[in-house]
mmCIF file of C-alpha atoms in Angstrom:
data_model
loop_
_atom_site.group_PDB
_atom_site.id
_atom_site.type_symbol
_atom_site.label_atom_id
_atom_site.label_comp_id
_atom_site.label_asym_id
_atom_site.label_seq_id
_atom_site.Cartn_x
_atom_site.Cartn_y
_atom_site.Cartn_z
ATOM 1 C CA UNK F 1 81.930 169.647 52.813
ATOM 2 C CA UNK F 2 80.470 169.009 56.272
ATOM 3 C CA UNK F 3 83.106 167.259 57.283
ATOM 4 C CA UNK F 4 85.700 170.011 56.678
ATOM 5 C CA UNK F 5 84.472 171.326 60.119
ATOM 6 C CA UNK F 6 85.918 168.110 62.328
ATOM 7 C CA UNK F 7 89.333 169.548 61.409
ATOM 8 C CA UNK F 8 89.260 172.738 61.988
ATOM 9 C CA UNK F 9 92.229 174.576 63.834
ATOM 10 C CA UNK F 10 92.649 178.378 64.912
ATOM 11 C CA UNK F 11 94.571 180.781 66.425
ATOM 12 C CA UNK F 12 97.738 181.170 68.720
ATOM 13 C CA UNK F 13 98.459 181.636 73.115
ATOM 14 C CA UNK F 14 98.286 184.457 74.802
ATOM 15 C CA UNK F 15 97.254 185.849 78.768
ATOM 16 C CA UNK F 16 94.057 185.277 81.137
ATOM 17 C CA UNK F 17 92.541 187.601 83.835
ATOM 18 C CA UNK F 18 93.495 187.110 87.394
ATOM 19 C CA UNK F 19 91.490 186.344 90.569
ATOM 20 C CA UNK F 20 92.352 187.009 94.477
ATOM 21 C CA UNK F 21 92.096 183.846 96.602
ATOM 22 C CA UNK F 22 89.181 183.956 99.303
ATOM 23 C CA UNK F 23 90.153 182.996 102.711
ATOM 24 C CA UNK F 24 87.255 182.363 105.580
ATOM 25 C CA UNK F 25 87.471 181.701 109.042
ATOM 26 C CA UNK F 26 85.172 178.436 109.591
ATOM 27 C CA UNK F 27 82.570 177.844 106.731
ATOM 28 C CA UNK F 28 80.278 175.106 106.462
ATOM 29 C CA UNK F 29 77.779 173.693 103.616
ATOM 30 C CA UNK F 30 75.269 170.886 102.818
ATOM 31 C CA UNK F 31 76.380 169.311 99.820
ATOM 32 C CA UNK F 32 74.191 167.566 97.996
ATOM 33 C CA UNK F 33 75.353 165.260 95.311
ATOM 34 C CA UNK F 34 74.585 166.096 91.569
ATOM 35 C CA UNK F 35 72.825 162.968 90.126
ATOM 36 C CA UNK F 36 75.676 162.956 87.262
ATOM 37 C CA UNK F 37 77.827 162.430 90.013
ATOM 38 C CA UNK F 38 75.778 159.938 91.678
ATOM 39 C CA UNK F 39 75.900 157.977 88.459
ATOM 40 C CA UNK F 40 79.818 158.362 87.848
ATOM 41 C CA UNK F 41 80.421 157.083 92.002
ATOM 42 C CA UNK F 42 78.567 153.895 90.844
ATOM 43 C CA UNK F 43 81.335 153.270 87.958
ATOM 44 C CA UNK F 44 83.926 154.565 90.281
ATOM 45 C CA UNK F 45 87.665 152.652 89.986
ATOM 46 C CA UNK F 46 89.020 151.056 93.557
ATOM 47 C CA UNK F 47 91.857 153.263 92.647
ATOM 48 C CA UNK F 48 92.318 156.961 92.431
ATOM 49 C CA UNK F 49 95.829 158.387 91.318
ATOM 50 C CA UNK F 50 98.254 159.384 93.813
ATOM 51 C CA UNK F 51 95.807 158.555 96.486
ATOM 52 C CA UNK F 52 95.383 155.147 98.959
ATOM 53 C CA UNK F 53 92.932 153.246 98.184
ATOM 54 C CA UNK F 54 90.943 150.181 100.444
ATOM 55 C CA UNK F 55 88.094 147.717 99.525
ATOM 56 C CA UNK F 56 86.121 148.978 102.767
ATOM 57 C CA UNK F 57 85.079 152.591 101.222
ATOM 58 C CA UNK F 58 81.794 151.036 100.245
ATOM 59 C CA UNK F 59 80.747 150.081 103.910
ATOM 60 C CA UNK F 60 80.382 153.903 104.853
ATOM 61 C CA UNK F 61 76.555 155.629 104.093
ATOM 62 C CA UNK F 62 75.793 158.073 102.213
ATOM 63 C CA UNK F 63 75.734 160.258 104.941
ATOM 64 C CA UNK F 64 79.510 159.778 105.798
ATOM 65 C CA UNK F 65 80.143 160.572 101.851
ATOM 66 C CA UNK F 66 78.120 163.727 102.128
ATOM 67 C CA UNK F 67 80.320 164.271 105.591
ATOM 68 C CA UNK F 68 83.714 164.061 103.410
ATOM 69 C CA UNK F 69 82.545 166.096 100.387
ATOM 70 C CA UNK F 70 82.184 168.805 103.188
ATOM 71 C CA UNK F 71 85.623 167.915 104.760
ATOM 72 C CA UNK F 72 86.894 168.042 101.304
ATOM 73 C CA UNK F 73 84.902 171.407 100.427
ATOM 74 C CA UNK F 74 86.351 173.011 104.558
ATOM 75 C CA UNK F 75 90.175 172.434 103.313
ATOM 76 C CA UNK F 76 90.117 173.781 99.616
ATOM 77 C CA UNK F 77 88.023 176.452 101.210
ATOM 78 C CA UNK F 78 88.905 177.619 104.216
ATOM 79 C CA UNK F 79 92.731 176.117 104.396
ATOM 80 C CA UNK F 80 93.569 176.248 100.981
ATOM 81 C CA UNK F 81 91.912 179.496 100.080
ATOM 82 C CA UNK F 82 89.921 178.605 96.931
ATOM 83 C CA UNK F 83 86.950 180.669 95.539
ATOM 84 C CA UNK F 84 83.768 179.070 97.095
ATOM 85 C CA UNK F 85 82.020 178.190 93.627
ATOM 86 C CA UNK F 86 85.444 176.394 92.785
ATOM 87 C CA UNK F 87 85.915 174.840 96.398
ATOM 88 C CA UNK F 88 81.893 173.910 96.243
ATOM 89 C CA UNK F 89 81.712 172.668 92.028
ATOM 90 C CA UNK F 90 85.401 170.236 93.188
ATOM 91 C CA UNK F 91 83.769 169.022 96.531
ATOM 92 C CA UNK F 92 80.336 167.890 94.560
ATOM 93 C CA UNK F 93 81.609 166.534 91.589
ATOM 94 C CA UNK F 94 84.462 164.158 92.526
ATOM 95 C CA UNK F 95 83.302 161.207 94.259
ATOM 96 C CA UNK F 96 85.390 158.686 93.303
ATOM 97 C CA UNK F 97 88.332 160.987 95.021
ATOM 98 C CA UNK F 98 85.810 161.232 97.955
ATOM 99 C CA UNK F 99 85.148 158.023 97.977
ATOM 100 C CA UNK F 100 89.031 157.276 98.347
ATOM 101 C CA UNK F 101 89.553 159.958 101.183
ATOM 102 C CA UNK F 102 86.921 157.430 102.991
ATOM 103 C CA UNK F 103 89.831 155.202 103.335
ATOM 104 C CA UNK F 104 91.536 157.317 105.622
ATOM 105 C CA UNK F 105 88.408 157.092 107.841
ATOM 106 C CA UNK F 106 88.503 154.301 110.847
ATOM 107 C CA UNK F 107 85.111 154.662 111.924
ATOM 108 C CA UNK F 108 82.188 156.444 109.671
ATOM 109 C CA UNK F 109 81.031 158.784 113.311
ATOM 110 C CA UNK F 110 84.508 159.775 113.079
ATOM 111 C CA UNK F 111 84.821 161.442 109.138
ATOM 112 C CA UNK F 112 84.611 164.723 109.924
ATOM 113 C CA UNK F 113 87.370 164.883 112.894
ATOM 114 C CA UNK F 114 89.484 161.936 110.971
ATOM 115 C CA UNK F 115 89.835 163.849 107.247
ATOM 116 C CA UNK F 116 90.521 167.230 109.314
ATOM 117 C CA UNK F 117 93.696 165.556 111.014
ATOM 118 C CA UNK F 118 94.396 163.906 107.682
ATOM 119 C CA UNK F 119 94.055 167.129 105.599
ATOM 120 C CA UNK F 120 96.373 168.878 108.369
ATOM 121 C CA UNK F 121 99.205 166.367 107.887
ATOM 122 C CA UNK F 122 99.047 165.111 104.454
ATOM 123 C CA UNK F 123 98.427 167.847 101.461
ATOM 124 C CA UNK F 124 96.268 166.394 98.688
ATOM 125 C CA UNK F 125 97.215 166.404 95.053
ATOM 126 C CA UNK F 126 94.308 169.063 94.422
ATOM 127 C CA UNK F 127 94.239 168.321 90.445
ATOM 128 C CA UNK F 128 92.782 165.197 91.076
ATOM 129 C CA UNK F 129 89.491 166.386 92.216
ATOM 130 C CA UNK F 130 89.770 169.215 90.354
ATOM 131 C CA UNK F 131 90.103 167.088 86.985
ATOM 132 C CA UNK F 132 87.582 164.492 87.758
ATOM 133 C CA UNK F 133 85.177 167.382 88.785
ATOM 134 C CA UNK F 134 85.555 168.566 84.701
ATOM 135 C CA UNK F 135 84.344 164.900 83.529
ATOM 136 C CA UNK F 136 87.535 163.199 83.409
ATOM 137 C CA UNK F 137 87.151 159.610 85.028
ATOM 138 C CA UNK F 138 90.649 158.516 87.785
ATOM 139 C CA UNK F 139 91.575 155.966 84.592
ATOM 140 C CA UNK F 140 92.436 158.978 82.238
ATOM 141 C CA UNK F 141 93.753 161.402 84.933
ATOM 142 C CA UNK F 142 97.394 159.171 85.389
ATOM 143 C CA UNK F 143 98.213 160.629 81.625
ATOM 144 C CA UNK F 144 96.941 164.281 82.213
ATOM 145 C CA UNK F 145 97.908 165.237 86.188
ATOM 146 C CA UNK F 146 101.226 167.670 86.142
ATOM 147 C CA UNK F 147 104.088 165.579 87.257
ATOM 148 C CA UNK F 148 105.985 168.289 89.563
ATOM 149 C CA UNK F 149 102.779 170.467 90.868
ATOM 150 C CA UNK F 150 100.326 169.417 93.811
ATOM 151 C CA UNK F 151 98.238 172.693 94.133
ATOM 152 C CA UNK F 152 96.104 174.177 91.775
ATOM 153 C CA UNK F 153 97.436 177.747 92.850
ATOM 154 C CA UNK F 154 100.788 176.764 91.564
ATOM 155 C CA UNK F 155 99.236 176.731 87.731
ATOM 156 C CA UNK F 156 97.339 180.174 87.577
ATOM 157 C CA UNK F 157 96.449 179.758 83.818
ATOM 158 C CA UNK F 158 94.832 176.591 84.210
ATOM 159 C CA UNK F 159 92.148 177.428 86.986
ATOM 160 C CA UNK F 160 91.938 181.051 84.788
ATOM 161 C CA UNK F 161 91.107 179.660 81.538
ATOM 162 C CA UNK F 162 88.518 176.973 82.830
ATOM 163 C CA UNK F 163 86.676 180.095 84.157
ATOM 164 C CA UNK F 164 86.345 181.660 80.901
ATOM 165 C CA UNK F 165 85.185 178.485 79.855
ATOM 166 C CA UNK F 166 82.539 178.530 82.434
ATOM 167 C CA UNK F 167 81.719 181.730 82.048
ATOM 168 C CA UNK F 168 81.287 181.599 78.357
ATOM 169 C CA UNK F 169 78.410 178.756 78.994
ATOM 170 C CA UNK F 170 80.297 175.643 78.488
ATOM 171 C CA UNK F 171 79.101 173.070 81.145
ATOM 172 C CA UNK F 172 81.990 171.897 83.754
ATOM 173 C CA UNK F 173 81.786 168.153 83.116
ATOM 174 C CA UNK F 174 82.115 168.951 79.215
ATOM 175 C CA UNK F 175 85.385 170.835 79.988
ATOM 176 C CA UNK F 176 87.308 167.766 80.524
ATOM 177 C CA UNK F 177 86.961 166.479 77.187
ATOM 178 C CA UNK F 178 88.754 170.222 75.931
ATOM 179 C CA UNK F 179 91.262 169.521 78.713
ATOM 180 C CA UNK F 180 91.937 166.037 77.416
ATOM 181 C CA UNK F 181 91.921 166.826 73.743
ATOM 182 C CA UNK F 182 93.002 170.619 73.846
ATOM 183 C CA UNK F 183 95.334 171.058 76.353
ATOM 184 C CA UNK F 184 97.224 173.840 75.099
ATOM 185 C CA UNK F 185 94.001 175.934 75.744
ATOM 186 C CA UNK F 186 94.760 176.240 79.246
ATOM 187 C CA UNK F 187 98.254 177.548 79.048
ATOM 188 C CA UNK F 188 96.908 180.479 77.151
ATOM 189 C CA UNK F 189 97.615 184.317 78.933
ATOM 190 C CA UNK F 190 95.165 186.975 79.777
ATOM 191 C CA UNK F 191 92.011 187.414 76.923
ATOM 192 C CA UNK F 192 93.325 184.816 74.267
ATOM 193 C CA UNK F 193 90.533 182.460 75.005
ATOM 194 C CA UNK F 194 87.802 184.764 75.382
ATOM 195 C CA UNK F 195 89.055 186.324 71.841
ATOM 196 C CA UNK F 196 89.089 183.464 70.438
ATOM 197 C CA UNK F 197 85.544 182.158 71.159
ATOM 198 C CA UNK F 198 84.259 185.575 70.436
ATOM 199 C CA UNK F 199 86.065 185.366 66.980
ATOM 200 C CA UNK F 200 83.320 182.662 66.267
ATOM 201 C CA UNK F 201 80.466 185.019 66.995
ATOM 202 C CA UNK F 202 81.798 187.515 64.496
ATOM 203 C CA UNK F 203 81.649 184.908 62.063
ATOM 204 C CA UNK F 204 78.354 184.778 62.798
ATOM 205 C CA UNK F 205 77.065 181.975 65.049
ATOM 206 C CA UNK F 206 75.001 182.116 68.157
ATOM 207 C CA UNK F 207 76.876 181.703 71.347
ATOM 208 C CA UNK F 208 74.792 178.032 71.728
ATOM 209 C CA UNK F 209 76.210 177.137 68.571
ATOM 210 C CA UNK F 210 79.891 178.060 69.479
ATOM 211 C CA UNK F 211 79.572 176.290 72.309
ATOM 212 C CA UNK F 212 78.688 172.901 70.690
ATOM 213 C CA UNK F 213 81.548 173.331 68.326
ATOM 214 C CA UNK F 214 84.314 173.775 70.689
ATOM 215 C CA UNK F 215 83.066 170.801 72.724
ATOM 216 C CA UNK F 216 82.537 168.544 69.625
ATOM 217 C CA UNK F 217 86.115 169.900 68.395
ATOM 218 C CA UNK F 218 88.175 171.628 70.889
ATOM 219 C CA UNK F 219 90.825 172.177 68.118
ATOM 220 C CA UNK F 220 88.841 175.233 67.010
ATOM 221 C CA UNK F 221 90.549 177.129 69.494
ATOM 222 C CA UNK F 222 93.842 176.042 68.837
ATOM 223 C CA UNK F 223 96.621 177.626 66.658
ATOM 224 C CA UNK F 224 95.729 180.017 63.672
ATOM 225 C CA UNK F 225 92.845 180.657 61.982
ATOM 226 C CA UNK F 226 91.764 177.517 59.456
ATOM 227 C CA UNK F 227 91.394 179.490 56.219
ATOM 228 C CA UNK F 228 89.295 176.236 55.399
ATOM 229 C CA UNK F 229 87.202 176.197 57.767
ATOM 230 C CA UNK F 230 85.995 179.846 57.073
ATOM 231 C CA UNK F 231 86.049 178.927 53.502
ATOM 232 C CA UNK F 232 83.666 175.885 53.899
ATOM 233 C CA UNK F 233 81.720 178.000 56.531
ATOM 234 C CA UNK F 234 80.906 181.208 53.887
ATOM 235 C CA UNK F 235 80.135 178.661 51.651
ATOM 236 C CA UNK F 236 77.206 176.863 53.443
ATOM 237 C CA UNK F 237 75.812 180.388 54.339
ATOM 238 C CA UNK F 238 75.408 181.159 50.889
ATOM 239 C CA UNK F 239 73.695 177.918 50.171
ATOM 240 C CA UNK F 240 71.220 178.905 52.902
ATOM 241 C CA UNK F 241 72.227 176.624 55.510
ATOM 242 C CA UNK F 242 72.246 178.967 58.286
ATOM 243 C CA UNK F 243 74.702 178.459 61.318
ATOM 244 C CA UNK F 244 72.594 177.056 64.271
ATOM 245 C CA UNK F 245 72.480 173.534 62.588
ATOM 246 C CA UNK F 246 76.036 172.498 63.084
ATOM 247 C CA UNK F 247 75.270 172.192 66.785
ATOM 248 C CA UNK F 248 72.941 169.271 66.295
ATOM 249 C CA UNK F 249 73.638 165.880 67.431
ATOM 250 C CA UNK F 250 76.152 167.513 69.944
ATOM 251 C CA UNK F 251 74.412 167.825 73.165
ATOM 252 C CA UNK F 252 75.478 170.279 75.565
#
C-alpha cells in the first residue's frame, strides 16, 4: 500500500504572481561560496553548455573565483535587473559556470575588468547558471535548456513558480530535481502551484511532510487529483499510521 505514494498525480495548470525587476547604479557584495557549491566545483566538468571552456580555469586562485562570482552578481543585479536575492543565489550556487567565466580572463589581476568587458559585449545564457544553482549538473543542462531563449526575464512563469517553491520552504538545491522530473510545474499561471501545495495540507499533511513528498515525487503536483493516492492516504490514517512518517528517508 505504501508503494502507492510513488505513483501519485495531482491537479491542472494555472498562473503565478508577478514581481517587478529592480535595478541599481552600482552594488557590490562579498560572495561567500556555499559548502555545497564548493563540493560541486570539485566535480565540475570541463565544459559548460553554451560556454567556451578552457583547461586553464584551474590556475585561478579562490580569490579570483570570488571576484568572478561578484562580477556575475553585478551583471545579473545591476545590468539585467534581477532581484537582489535571485542574483545572489545564482552567483553563489553556479560554480561550474563561474569557473568557465574565468576562461575569458587573461590574467588573474584583471578578473573584474575583463569580465565586466565580456558581459558588456556578450550576453550570457542566463538559464545555465540559474539551473545549475538549482542543483543540476552542467551535463544535465543540455537536455533542459530552452532552445530559443537566453534571458530568464523572457520566461517569467519559470521564475514565478520557482519563487513559490522557495517561499513554501523547498530548498533551492532540490528544485532542480523537480524541474527535471516535472517541468510542467514551472509553466503554471498565478496561484495554481500554491493552491496545489495547500491542497495537501488540507488532507492533513504537515508542511514539512508535503515538502518531502514533493521532492520525492514531483508528479504529485501534475495533473488532476489522484483518487488512488487520496484513498490510500485516508486508509493509512484510519489504521493509525499518522502522516509525518511519509517523509521519512527523504532528506530535505
